[in-house]
């Protein structure tokens, strides 16, 4: 596409830093996103995800550091970066009083998409997203899910190589969310690189790589499997008659690395290998309940890693 | 993939926004004409028919004759009589009249004896325009009356009145012989109305993009700063121009405003002026963080200067130099000169080229400033 | 009704106001800018009119007359052209008035005849035309009188000795009427401008709905919304009044109670009108336009700048429907004439009616809206 060797990453950032007044939003972030991957950006509120994405989208200028998107610098060659990216902000940013068709038409024309291509492509995209029947409806009158799909469609009209999405499915119903990710998967299969910030852990599972951001810094990075493997010990689930009491008791046990409640179930990270050892330890404390080994999911990994980080700080 | 396509897309979008907002459309199209009709009727500095109260304490034929001269004057409108001085206070207090003429007892006798007869004329100074002009008229009326009384008397005495020669001012009014204030005000009024509408509309336009979040999407598109300004300006320029044309038509046909000069110059000046005002609105839009402050800044920079610092109603020659210099910062001043020049003085390019050039320069500068400020704000 | 909840609402409004530093600054720059503009421009007397004197007589008399114009503050003799040069000078606006002394003037005067003096005025500038020609006539009259006195001619004849006196505003300074008017105008401007936006903004943002589900009562909501802006308006008008009295020397002959009562009533009308606009508008844009719709006519028709006396009889009834008209009369009366409640009875009655109707309607509408 740009004459770059195939191995070059789609996004490469070094030392990105940005503050707002006294608050340091992004504190020295390095990043490397291989072409054709789907990178999930995870982290608590205020971690700096939006700021990071906006810097990569050339919408915000970094205080320090630089990033290369498709080989072009966001600080010095922004006008070469922008034709190659699509950016969805956290807030719905289309014209509420213009219709679906009018919004797409406007942004596509702005991007220089030729007339014939515009028609064909918009039809293709909107039909694929189930919006073909709503061409004339004002964007402000669409449901949450449809708004986000329309937003995505608008950013795809000019066939960008890289998609930067800031929590695109927040507030969207589960069915629409699944559809949205189906579309993303299709795009990815066709070669588009996707960087998506998301608070939904099940979405994180679908990424090829994941980055944990906290306090403006990258805390962990890797494939979902690698992240899960970061967890020390093994995960067990305990079903007890009195979950809260069980949790309190479990926390005091030696060998317990972390424990939290997941609904009625107590999830324990235990520094042991098999169920028997765990049951023995629990019985020794008079805790009665069924113990089962569990697979770590992203939700747990995220919660536990965050908790461990907090304890670290406290120490 | 060109600037023209992008600007075209933006213009289409802006027109669509306008089309969806019926209320704004109605306001923008109909209101200025309505307002102009209303104001042109209402606004005037011509002072006539000033309410006057006459107090005749003499009650002689002489005093009656004297007071009749007030009644027959165009300027004074006798609304009633009163008994004495004490009433004058009350009358003025209650705004029942602005002028009170008191003829004391002994008036007729003094005149008959060949002496100077005293009268008192009181003016309500709380309305300075009326009072100032009233004073002039009162003095003039009394001089004239006194003169005629003197001549009559001299005739009756058989004296040869060797009036020792008097200068008599003969006033000629150029350009506006009937001295209709409306002719003076309407060309300026058009300017005021357009400026107010134009600046307000664009002042919010960029702020709205910011509030909707679409400014980011525009930022990452190939759209350049100046392209956006032109795209934003174009539809409003068209509309404002249409308004001006409508107002001119109303002025000429309805108010019989003469149009003595070059319509082409007026059109050119109008186009440039509209561009300037819209540009000013865009500057405001670029710097104001919220809609409220955009609106208020628009108010501050459009209505007040247009009304007061443009020479529309208040002459700029007599104000402090600092303010005169300040008035040069607003395009309204130049457009008023062009407007008046074309309508009343029959002026053309030869006379008005300095103003036209200034407006052109202003337009360029203001749009450039808007682009720069807008870009700086984005990052 | 809970004082605590009201205080909370007021605190919230102030907080939001603080977040918009430009707006805050503007709220205080506005009155100052208006003071300067109205105090120095609108109130300016016509002086230093660029004048041309065309002396075709060239005698001692004509030179003496010329000297009178030179000496006058009202005229600024910038040219002494030939008659043919007059037109271009006026066309380009370099002069606004020209005095033409024809040939043979002195000779005519010596013969005891009346000699005409030409006064040519630029009619496209109405102030110049009327006031300028008036002053010119006065100068000529004075010249006549001096000449008569100098020639020792005492007409032992009857005449009129007119004592013309200006009451209440002897210097006829327009600023004395502008400033009281400005005080009222500022109240209207500030309050309506911000009130108009206030409710709409919450509706747009959806925070109004939040209000519905809290224990806040409609009256509390109103008071909470309105108070901060009233406070701001009070500060503004105090600023204007003080600057007007101490800097511009506007006299204050009246009673504070009259002024306070008048302003309080007027504030109620402005608040009411602002609220009503806010309630019928769906977007802030619409509220803004409605506001402009009301404000411009108010400025023009209220007698603030353009005297109502000069308006055609058909228009005068329209001015009665503008609350600002009555407020201005009250304020001007109080400042300049020292009028009291009795003298301003009609004005107070009308203003009260306006206040009751507008504010009442606004309160009722707000109640209904919040109750929905």
Coordinates of N, CA, C and O in Angstrom, one line a residue, chain A residues 54 57-59 61 82 87 89 91-98 102 106-107 109-112 138 151, chain B residues 1 5-6 8-10 12-13 16-17 20 209 211-214 216-218 220-223 378-379:
Chain A
X54 N -6.9 9.3 20.5 CA -7.0 10.6 19.8 C -5.6 11.1 19.3 O -5.5 11.7 18.3
X57 N -5.0 9.3 16.2 CA -5.9 9.7 15.1 C -5.5 11.1 14.6 O -6.2 11.7 13.8
X58 N -4.5 11.7 15.2 CA -4.0 13.1 14.9 C -4.9 14.1 15.3 O -4.8 15.3 15.0
X59 N -5.9 13.8 16.1 CA -6.8 14.8 16.6 C -6.2 15.6 17.8 O -6.6 16.7 18.1
X61 N -2.5 16.6 19.8 CA -1.1 16.6 19.6 C -0.4 16.1 20.9 O -0.7 16.6 22.0
X82 N -4.2 10.8 7.9 CA -5.6 10.8 8.0 C -6.4 10.1 6.8 O -7.4 9.5 7.0
X87 N -11.8 6.9 12.2 CA -11.8 7.1 13.7 C -13.2 7.3 14.2 O -14.0 8.1 13.7
X89 N -15.1 8.3 17.6 CA -14.9 8.9 18.9 C -15.9 8.2 19.9 O -16.9 7.6 19.4
X91 N -18.0 9.7 21.7 CA -19.3 10.3 21.5 C -19.7 10.3 20.1 O -18.9 10.4 19.2
X92 N -21.0 10.0 19.9 CA -21.6 10.0 18.5 C -21.3 11.3 17.8 O -21.8 12.3 18.3
X93 N -20.6 11.2 16.7 CA -20.2 12.5 16.1 C -20.7 12.6 14.7 O -19.9 12.8 13.7
X94 N -21.9 12.4 14.5 CA -22.5 12.6 13.1 C -23.6 13.7 13.3 O -23.9 14.1 14.4
X95 N -24.2 14.2 12.2 CA -25.1 15.3 12.3 C -26.5 14.7 12.6 O -27.1 14.0 11.7
X96 N -27.1 15.0 13.8 CA -28.4 14.4 14.1 C -29.5 14.8 13.2 O -30.5 14.1 13.1
X97 N -29.4 16.0 12.6 CA -30.5 16.5 11.8 C -30.4 16.1 10.4 O -31.3 16.4 9.6
X98 N -29.3 15.4 10.0 CA -29.2 14.9 8.6 C -29.5 13.4 8.6 O -29.3 12.7 9.6
X102 N -27.6 11.1 4.0 CA -26.9 12.4 3.9 C -25.6 12.5 4.7 O -24.6 13.0 4.2
X106 N -22.1 13.0 2.8 CA -21.3 14.2 3.2 C -19.8 13.8 3.4 O -18.9 14.3 2.8
X107 N -19.7 12.8 4.4 CA -18.3 12.5 4.8 C -17.5 11.8 3.7 O -16.3 11.9 3.5
X109 N -18.0 12.3 0.4 CA -17.5 13.4 -0.5 C -16.3 14.1 0.0 O -15.4 14.4 -0.7
X110 N -16.4 14.4 1.3 CA -15.3 15.1 1.9 C -14.0 14.4 1.7 O -12.9 14.9 1.6
X111 N -14.1 13.0 1.8 CA -12.9 12.2 1.7 C -12.5 12.0 0.3 O -11.5 11.3 0.0
X112 N -13.3 12.5 -0.6 CA -12.9 12.4 -2.0 C -13.3 11.1 -2.7 O -12.7 10.7 -3.7
X138 N -33.5 10.6 10.1 CA -32.5 11.5 10.7 C -31.6 10.7 11.7 O -32.2 9.9 12.5
X151 N -22.2 5.2 12.2 CA -20.9 5.9 12.5 C -19.8 5.0 11.9 O -18.9 5.6 11.2
Chain B
X1 N -11.3 14.5 -6.3 CA -10.7 14.8 -4.9 C -10.1 16.2 -5.0 O -9.0 16.4 -5.3
X5 N -14.8 20.0 -4.7 CA -15.7 19.0 -4.2 C -16.0 19.1 -2.8 O -17.2 19.0 -2.3
X6 N -15.0 19.3 -2.0 CA -15.1 19.4 -0.6 C -16.0 20.6 -0.2 O -16.9 20.4 0.7
X8 N -18.0 22.1 -2.0 CA -19.4 21.8 -2.5 C -20.1 20.9 -1.5 O -21.3 21.2 -1.1
X9 N -19.5 19.9 -1.0 CA -20.1 19.0 0.0 C -20.5 19.8 1.2 O -21.6 19.6 1.8
X10 N -19.6 20.6 1.7 CA -19.9 21.4 2.9 C -21.1 22.3 2.7 O -22.0 22.5 3.5
X12 N -23.6 22.0 0.6 CA -24.8 21.2 0.5 C -25.3 20.9 1.9 O -26.4 21.0 2.3
X13 N -24.3 20.5 2.8 CA -24.6 20.1 4.1 C -25.2 21.3 4.9 O -26.3 21.2 5.6
X16 N -28.7 22.0 3.9 CA -29.6 21.0 4.5 C -29.9 21.3 5.9 O -31.1 21.2 6.3
X17 N -28.9 21.7 6.7 CA -29.2 22.1 8.1 C -30.2 23.2 8.1 O -31.1 23.1 8.9
X20 N -33.7 22.1 7.4 CA -34.4 21.3 8.5 C -34.9 22.2 9.6 O -35.7 21.8 10.4
X209 N -20.5 22.6 15.7 CA -19.7 21.5 15.3 C -18.9 20.9 16.4 O -18.8 19.7 16.6
X211 N -19.6 21.2 19.6 CA -20.5 20.5 20.6 C -21.0 19.2 20.1 O -21.2 18.3 20.9
X212 N -21.2 19.1 18.8 CA -21.7 17.8 18.3 C -20.6 16.8 18.2 O -20.8 15.6 18.0
X213 N -19.3 17.2 18.2 CA -18.2 16.3 18.1 C -17.8 16.1 16.6 O -16.8 15.4 16.4
X214 N -18.6 16.6 15.7 CA -18.3 16.4 14.3 C -17.0 17.2 13.9 O -16.4 16.9 12.8
X216 N -14.1 16.9 15.0 CA -13.0 16.0 15.0 C -13.0 15.2 13.6 O -12.0 15.1 13.0
X217 N -14.2 14.8 13.2 CA -14.3 14.1 12.0 C -13.9 15.0 10.8 O -13.3 14.5 9.9
X218 N -14.3 16.2 10.9 CA -13.9 17.2 9.9 C -12.3 17.3 9.9 O -11.7 17.5 8.8
X220 N -10.1 15.2 10.6 CA -9.3 14.1 10.0 C -9.6 13.9 8.6 O -9.2 12.9 8.0
X221 N -10.4 14.8 8.0 CA -10.7 14.6 6.6 C -9.8 15.6 5.9 O -9.1 16.4 6.5
X222 N -9.7 15.5 4.6 CA -8.8 16.3 3.8 C -9.2 17.8 3.8 O -8.5 18.6 3.2
X223 N -10.3 18.1 4.5 CA -10.8 19.5 4.4 C -9.8 20.5 5.1 O -9.4 20.4 6.2
X378 N -7.8 23.6 17.6 CA -8.1 22.2 17.5 C -7.1 21.3 18.2 O -7.4 20.3 18.8
X379 N -5.8 21.6 18.2 CA -4.9 20.8 18.8 C -4.7 21.0 20.3 O -3.9 20.4 20.9

